[in-house]
Amino acid sequence: MTWHVLGAGSLGSLWATRLFRAGLPVRLILRNPEQLASYRASGGLSLVENGHSQLYPIAAETADSAAPVQRLLLACKAYDAEEAAASLAPRLAPGAEIILLQNGLGSQDAVAARLPRVRCILASSTEGAFRDGPWRVVFAGQGHNWLGVPGQEQAPAWLGELQQAGIPHAWSAAILAKLWRKLALNCAINPLTVLHQCRNGDLRDWPQDVQALSSELAELLRGCGQTEAADDLHKEVLRVIDATAANYSSMYQDVAQGRRTEITYLLGHACRQARQHGLATPQLDALHERLLACLAARGLPLV
Ligand code: NAD
Ligand code: KPL
């Protein structure tokens, strides 16, 4: 069965090239005819691994192509997910599956509400990739991909194709806990790196802030029923700060490059959930306000 991959950005290209080179049928779905023409002129997608670049001539189309879509990897940013998925609604076959690769939380529910007859599979990725040119992606960090449908233990048979393509993965019925845990790490680290204009490791200079945020986030996770995701959160935040000490967080990089952030689906989601559960989260709320002010000062979107 064909893998349709919507979004030939960093992660979409990383998945598409690995599936393609394993001999699996892949089609890219690009934004518009101009993008499609530019892509075709380039001859395909290039994947750079260990300094070596390889071109893969993957077929591509736009959303208004006619062929039905049975399996879709939605590889756009969280703020584009609902509209991007909806643009394919007329093509989604009965029983179609969409793998949602978005970071944070909130966009997955929006897609599911918009496309109620589709099976949404949630994913959380810790792999790293970035684009260093048009239709070119650099594989920047080994990681893992968790996929799952909350409460469903049975993995789909096509997971074997990810194995075949060398995409590190595991199925988890507790996928929401994985997404919440990553969201909490992103909330404890990323906004502070933007506000202090620093690398992840420099947050060791603000131990009280990191501790207070971790503690509020753990309370929030427990309040949302994600007790497993709350376990030893502060320890894990400190471990990630150490392990990624030399890196700039993804949000820092978005802001530095004048790109829209996924704030609504990270810190924004955390603050909204706290309100919905009647939890007081003064540190998170203050951080959210400061981050919004920082984005506004730079003329970046606040959602
Ligand atoms: P990206 O911006 O590199 O790629 C997204 C692509 O989607 C862009 O090419 C954009 O043009 C395309 N797109 C958006 N709407 C579209 C539409 N309607 N039709 C066709 N194409 C459309 O983003 P990314 O870095 O690959 O991130 C995707 C998600 O994965 C984000 O939620 C991100 O937080 C998460 N993530 C990324 C990484 C990473 O290393 N890049 C790691 C872990 C998680
Ligand atoms: O995922 C991250 C990011 O930069 O988005 C880490 C490195 C874990 C920091 O939160």
Coordinates of C-alpha atoms and ligand atoms in Angstrom, one line a residue:
M1 CA 0.0 0.0 0.0
T2 CA 1.3 3.5 -0.9
W3 CA 2.7 5.7 1.8
H4 CA 1.4 9.2 1.1
V5 CA 3.7 11.7 3.0
L6 CA 2.2 15.2 3.4
G7 CA 5.0 17.8 4.0
A8 CA 8.4 17.4 2.5
G9 CA 10.0 19.3 5.3
S10 CA 12.6 17.9 7.8
L11 CA 10.8 14.8 9.3
G12 CA 8.6 14.2 6.2
S13 CA 11.7 14.0 4.0
L14 CA 13.5 11.8 6.5
W15 CA 10.7 9.3 6.5
A16 CA 9.9 9.4 2.8
T17 CA 13.5 8.9 1.7
R18 CA 14.0 5.9 4.0
L19 CA 10.7 4.3 3.0
F20 CA 11.5 4.9 -0.7
R21 CA 15.0 3.4 -0.6
A22 CA 13.6 0.3 1.1
G23 CA 11.6 -0.2 -2.1
L24 CA 8.2 0.8 -0.6
P25 CA 5.7 2.8 -2.6
V26 CA 5.9 6.5 -1.5
R27 CA 4.2 9.6 -2.9
L28 CA 4.9 13.1 -1.5
I29 CA 2.0 15.6 -1.2
L30 CA 3.3 19.2 -1.8
R31 CA 1.6 22.5 -1.0
N32 CA 0.9 23.8 -4.5
P33 CA 1.8 23.5 -8.2
E34 CA 4.7 25.9 -7.8
Q35 CA 6.3 23.7 -5.1
L36 CA 5.6 20.6 -7.3
A37 CA 7.4 22.2 -10.3
S38 CA 10.3 23.2 -8.1
Y39 CA 10.5 19.7 -6.6
R40 CA 10.4 18.1 -10.1
A41 CA 13.1 20.4 -11.3
S42 CA 15.4 19.2 -8.5
G43 CA 15.0 15.6 -9.5
G44 CA 13.9 14.4 -6.1
L45 CA 14.7 14.6 -2.4
S46 CA 18.2 14.5 -1.1
L47 CA 19.0 12.8 2.3
V48 CA 22.4 13.7 3.9
E49 CA 23.7 11.2 6.3
N50 CA 27.2 11.3 7.8
G51 CA 28.1 14.0 5.3
H52 CA 27.1 11.8 2.3
S53 CA 24.2 13.0 0.1
Q54 CA 21.9 10.7 -1.9
L55 CA 19.1 11.8 -4.2
Y56 CA 15.9 9.8 -4.2
P57 CA 13.4 10.5 -7.1
I58 CA 10.2 10.1 -5.1
A59 CA 6.9 10.7 -6.9
A60 CA 5.1 13.8 -5.9
E61 CA 1.7 15.4 -6.4
T62 CA -0.6 18.1 -4.8
A63 CA -3.5 17.6 -2.5
D64 CA -6.0 17.8 -5.4
S65 CA -4.7 14.8 -7.2
A66 CA -7.4 12.1 -7.8
A67 CA -5.9 8.9 -6.4
P68 CA -7.4 7.7 -3.0
V69 CA -5.2 7.9 0.1
Q70 CA -5.3 4.9 2.4
R71 CA -2.2 5.6 4.6
L72 CA -1.0 9.1 5.2
L73 CA 2.0 10.4 7.2
L74 CA 1.1 13.9 8.2
A75 CA 4.5 15.5 8.6
C76 CA 3.7 19.2 8.9
K77 CA 3.9 21.5 11.9
A78 CA 1.2 21.3 14.6
Y79 CA -0.3 24.6 13.5
D80 CA -0.8 23.4 9.9
A81 CA -2.1 19.9 10.7
E82 CA -5.8 20.4 10.8
E83 CA -6.0 22.3 7.5
A84 CA -3.5 20.1 5.8
A85 CA -5.4 16.9 6.8
A86 CA -8.7 18.5 5.8
S87 CA -7.4 19.3 2.4
L88 CA -7.2 15.6 1.7
A89 CA -10.7 14.7 3.0
P90 CA -12.2 14.0 -0.4
R91 CA -9.4 11.5 -1.2
L92 CA -9.4 9.6 2.1
A93 CA -10.5 6.0 1.5
P94 CA -12.9 4.2 3.9
G95 CA -10.7 3.0 6.8
A96 CA -7.9 5.3 5.9
E97 CA -5.1 5.8 8.6
I98 CA -3.3 9.0 9.3
I99 CA 0.0 9.0 11.3
L100 CA 0.3 12.3 13.1
L101 CA 3.9 13.2 13.6
Q102 CA 3.3 16.6 15.3
N103 CA 5.0 17.6 18.5
G104 CA 3.0 18.8 21.5
L105 CA -0.7 18.2 22.0
G106 CA -3.9 19.7 20.7
S107 CA -3.4 19.3 16.9
Q108 CA -4.1 15.6 17.0
D109 CA -7.6 16.2 18.6
A110 CA -8.3 18.9 16.0
V111 CA -7.5 16.5 13.1
A112 CA -9.6 13.7 14.7
A113 CA -12.6 16.0 15.2
R114 CA -12.3 17.3 11.6
L115 CA -12.0 13.8 10.1
P116 CA -14.1 11.6 12.3
R117 CA -14.1 8.6 10.0
V118 CA -10.3 8.3 9.8
R119 CA -8.1 6.2 12.2
C120 CA -5.7 8.6 13.7
I121 CA -2.4 7.1 14.9
L122 CA -0.4 9.4 17.2
A123 CA 3.4 9.6 17.0
S124 CA 6.1 11.1 19.1
S125 CA 9.6 11.4 17.5
T126 CA 12.9 12.1 19.1
E127 CA 14.8 11.8 15.8
G128 CA 16.5 15.0 14.6
A129 CA 16.6 16.4 11.1
F130 CA 16.9 19.8 9.4
R131 CA 16.8 21.2 5.9
D132 CA 20.0 22.7 4.6
G133 CA 18.7 23.6 1.1
P134 CA 15.6 23.2 -1.1
W135 CA 14.5 19.5 -1.1
R136 CA 17.5 18.5 1.0
V137 CA 17.4 17.1 4.5
V138 CA 20.2 16.4 6.9
F139 CA 19.8 13.5 9.4
A140 CA 21.0 15.2 12.5
G141 CA 20.2 13.0 15.5
Q142 CA 19.5 9.3 16.2
G143 CA 16.3 8.9 18.1
H144 CA 13.2 6.9 18.3
N145 CA 9.6 7.0 17.1
W146 CA 6.7 6.0 19.3
L147 CA 3.4 5.3 17.6
G148 CA 0.1 4.3 19.0
V149 CA -3.6 4.7 19.5
P150 CA -4.5 5.3 23.2
G151 CA -5.5 2.0 24.8
Q152 CA -5.0 -0.1 21.7
E153 CA -2.4 -2.8 22.3
Q154 CA -2.6 -4.3 18.8
A155 CA 0.0 -2.8 16.4
P156 CA -0.9 -2.6 12.7
A157 CA 0.8 -5.1 10.4
W158 CA 2.4 -2.3 8.4
L159 CA 4.8 -1.5 11.3
G160 CA 7.0 -4.2 9.6
E161 CA 7.5 -1.7 6.8
L162 CA 9.1 0.8 9.2
Q163 CA 11.4 -2.1 10.3
Q164 CA 12.2 -2.8 6.6
A165 CA 13.0 0.9 6.1
G166 CA 15.2 1.1 9.2
I167 CA 13.0 3.6 10.9
P168 CA 13.4 3.1 14.7
H169 CA 10.0 2.6 16.2
A170 CA 7.8 0.9 18.7
W171 CA 4.1 0.7 19.2
S172 CA 2.7 2.0 22.5
A173 CA -0.9 2.0 23.8
A174 CA 0.4 4.6 26.3
I175 CA 1.3 7.0 23.5
L176 CA -0.4 9.9 25.3
A177 CA 2.0 9.5 28.2
K178 CA 4.9 9.7 25.7
L179 CA 3.5 12.9 24.1
W180 CA 2.8 14.5 27.5
R181 CA 6.3 13.6 28.8
K182 CA 7.9 15.2 25.8
L183 CA 5.6 18.2 26.0
A184 CA 6.6 18.7 29.7
L185 CA 10.3 18.5 28.8
N186 CA 9.8 21.0 26.0
C187 CA 7.9 23.3 28.3
A188 CA 10.5 23.1 31.1
I189 CA 13.4 23.8 28.7
N190 CA 12.5 25.5 25.4
P191 CA 10.8 28.7 26.6
L192 CA 13.7 29.4 29.1
T193 CA 16.2 29.1 26.3
V194 CA 14.3 31.6 24.2
L195 CA 13.9 34.1 27.1
H196 CA 17.6 33.8 28.3
Q197 CA 18.9 33.5 24.7
C198 CA 21.0 30.5 25.6
R199 CA 21.9 26.9 24.9
N200 CA 20.1 24.1 26.8
G201 CA 23.1 23.5 29.0
D202 CA 23.2 27.2 30.2
L203 CA 19.9 26.5 32.0
R204 CA 22.1 25.0 34.8
D205 CA 22.5 28.7 35.7
W206 CA 18.7 28.9 36.5
P207 CA 18.2 25.9 38.8
Q208 CA 15.3 27.3 40.8
D209 CA 13.3 28.2 37.6
V210 CA 13.9 24.7 36.2
Q211 CA 12.9 23.1 39.5
A212 CA 9.7 25.2 39.9
L213 CA 8.6 24.6 36.4
S214 CA 9.3 20.9 36.6
S215 CA 7.3 20.6 39.8
E216 CA 4.3 22.5 38.3
L217 CA 4.4 20.4 35.2
A218 CA 4.5 17.2 37.2
E219 CA 1.4 18.3 39.1
L220 CA -0.3 19.2 35.9
L221 CA 0.5 15.7 34.4
R222 CA -0.9 14.0 37.5
G223 CA -4.0 16.3 37.3
C224 CA -4.5 15.2 33.7
G225 CA -4.2 11.5 34.7
Q226 CA -0.7 11.1 33.3
T227 CA 0.9 9.8 36.5
E228 CA 3.5 7.7 34.6
A229 CA 4.6 10.8 32.6
A230 CA 5.0 12.7 35.8
D231 CA 7.5 10.3 37.4
D232 CA 10.9 11.8 38.2
L233 CA 10.2 14.6 35.7
H234 CA 12.6 17.1 37.3
K235 CA 15.4 14.4 37.2
E236 CA 14.6 13.8 33.5
V237 CA 14.6 17.5 32.7
L238 CA 18.1 17.8 34.3
R239 CA 19.3 14.8 32.4
V240 CA 18.1 16.2 29.0
I241 CA 19.7 19.6 29.8
D242 CA 23.0 17.8 30.4
A243 CA 22.6 15.4 27.4
T244 CA 21.8 18.3 25.0
A245 CA 23.9 20.9 26.8
A246 CA 25.6 22.2 23.6
N247 CA 22.4 22.4 21.6
Y248 CA 19.9 25.2 21.0
S249 CA 16.4 24.0 21.6
S250 CA 14.0 23.8 18.6
M251 CA 12.0 26.8 19.8
Y252 CA 15.2 28.8 20.2
Q253 CA 16.1 28.0 16.6
D254 CA 12.5 28.8 15.4
V255 CA 12.7 32.2 17.1
A256 CA 16.2 32.9 16.0
Q257 CA 15.3 32.2 12.4
G258 CA 12.1 34.3 12.6
R259 CA 9.9 31.2 12.2
R260 CA 6.5 30.6 13.7
T261 CA 6.7 28.5 16.9
E262 CA 4.5 25.7 18.1
I263 CA 3.8 27.5 21.4
T264 CA 0.0 26.9 21.2
Y265 CA 0.6 23.1 21.2
L266 CA 3.3 23.2 23.9
L267 CA 3.2 25.8 26.7
G268 CA -0.2 27.1 25.5
H269 CA -1.7 23.6 25.7
A270 CA -0.2 23.1 29.2
C271 CA -1.7 26.3 30.5
R272 CA -5.1 25.6 28.9
Q273 CA -5.2 22.1 30.4
A274 CA -4.3 23.5 33.8
R275 CA -7.2 25.9 33.7
Q276 CA -9.6 23.2 32.5
H277 CA -8.5 21.0 35.4
G278 CA -8.8 23.8 37.9
L279 CA -5.1 23.7 38.7
A280 CA -3.0 26.7 39.7
T281 CA 0.2 27.0 37.6
P282 CA 1.6 30.4 38.4
Q283 CA 5.1 29.6 37.1
L284 CA 3.8 28.2 33.8
D285 CA 1.4 31.1 33.3
A286 CA 4.1 33.7 33.9
L287 CA 6.4 31.9 31.6
H288 CA 3.7 31.8 28.9
E289 CA 3.1 35.5 29.3
R290 CA 6.8 36.3 29.0
L291 CA 7.2 34.1 26.0
L292 CA 4.2 35.7 24.3
A293 CA 5.7 39.1 24.9
C294 CA 9.0 38.0 23.5
L295 CA 7.4 36.7 20.4
A296 CA 5.3 39.8 20.0
A297 CA 8.4 42.0 20.3
R298 CA 9.9 40.1 17.4
G299 CA 6.8 40.3 15.3
L300 CA 6.3 36.5 15.4
P301 CA 2.8 34.9 15.6
L302 CA 1.4 34.4 19.1
V303 CA -0.4 31.2 18.1
Ligands
NAD1 P1 9.2 21.4 8.7 O1 8.7 22.8 8.8 O2 10.6 21.2 8.3 O3 8.3 20.7 7.6 C1 6.9 20.8 7.5 C2 6.5 20.8 6.0 O4 5.1 20.7 5.9 C3 7.0 22.1 5.3 O5 7.7 21.7 4.1 C4 5.6 22.7 4.9 O6 5.7 23.4 3.7 C5 4.8 21.4 4.8 N1 3.3 21.7 4.8 C6 2.6 22.4 5.7 N2 1.3 22.5 5.3 C7 1.2 21.8 4.2 C8 0.1 21.4 3.3 N3 -1.1 21.8 3.6 N4 0.4 20.7 2.2 C9 1.7 20.3 1.9 N5 2.7 20.5 2.7 C10 2.5 21.3 3.8 O7 8.8 20.7 10.0 P2 9.5 19.5 10.8 O8 10.7 20.0 11.4 O9 9.6 18.3 9.8 O10 8.4 19.2 11.9 C11 7.2 18.5 11.7 C12 6.7 18.1 13.1 O11 7.7 17.2 13.7 C13 6.7 19.3 14.1 O12 5.5 19.2 14.9 C14 8.0 19.2 14.9 O13 7.9 19.8 16.2 C15 8.1 17.7 15.0 N6 9.5 17.3 15.2 C16 10.5 17.7 14.4 C17 11.8 17.2 14.6 C18 12.9 17.7 13.7 O14 14.1 17.3 14.0 N7 12.7 18.4 12.6 C19 12.0 16.3 15.6 C20 11.0 15.9 16.4 C21 9.7 16.4 16.2
KPL2 O1 13.1 18.3 22.1 C1 13.8 19.2 22.4 C2 13.7 20.5 21.6 O2 14.6 21.2 21.5 O3 12.6 20.7 21.1 C3 14.7 19.1 23.6 C4 16.2 19.0 23.1 C5 14.4 17.9 24.4 C6 14.6 20.3 24.5 O4 13.4 20.4 25.1

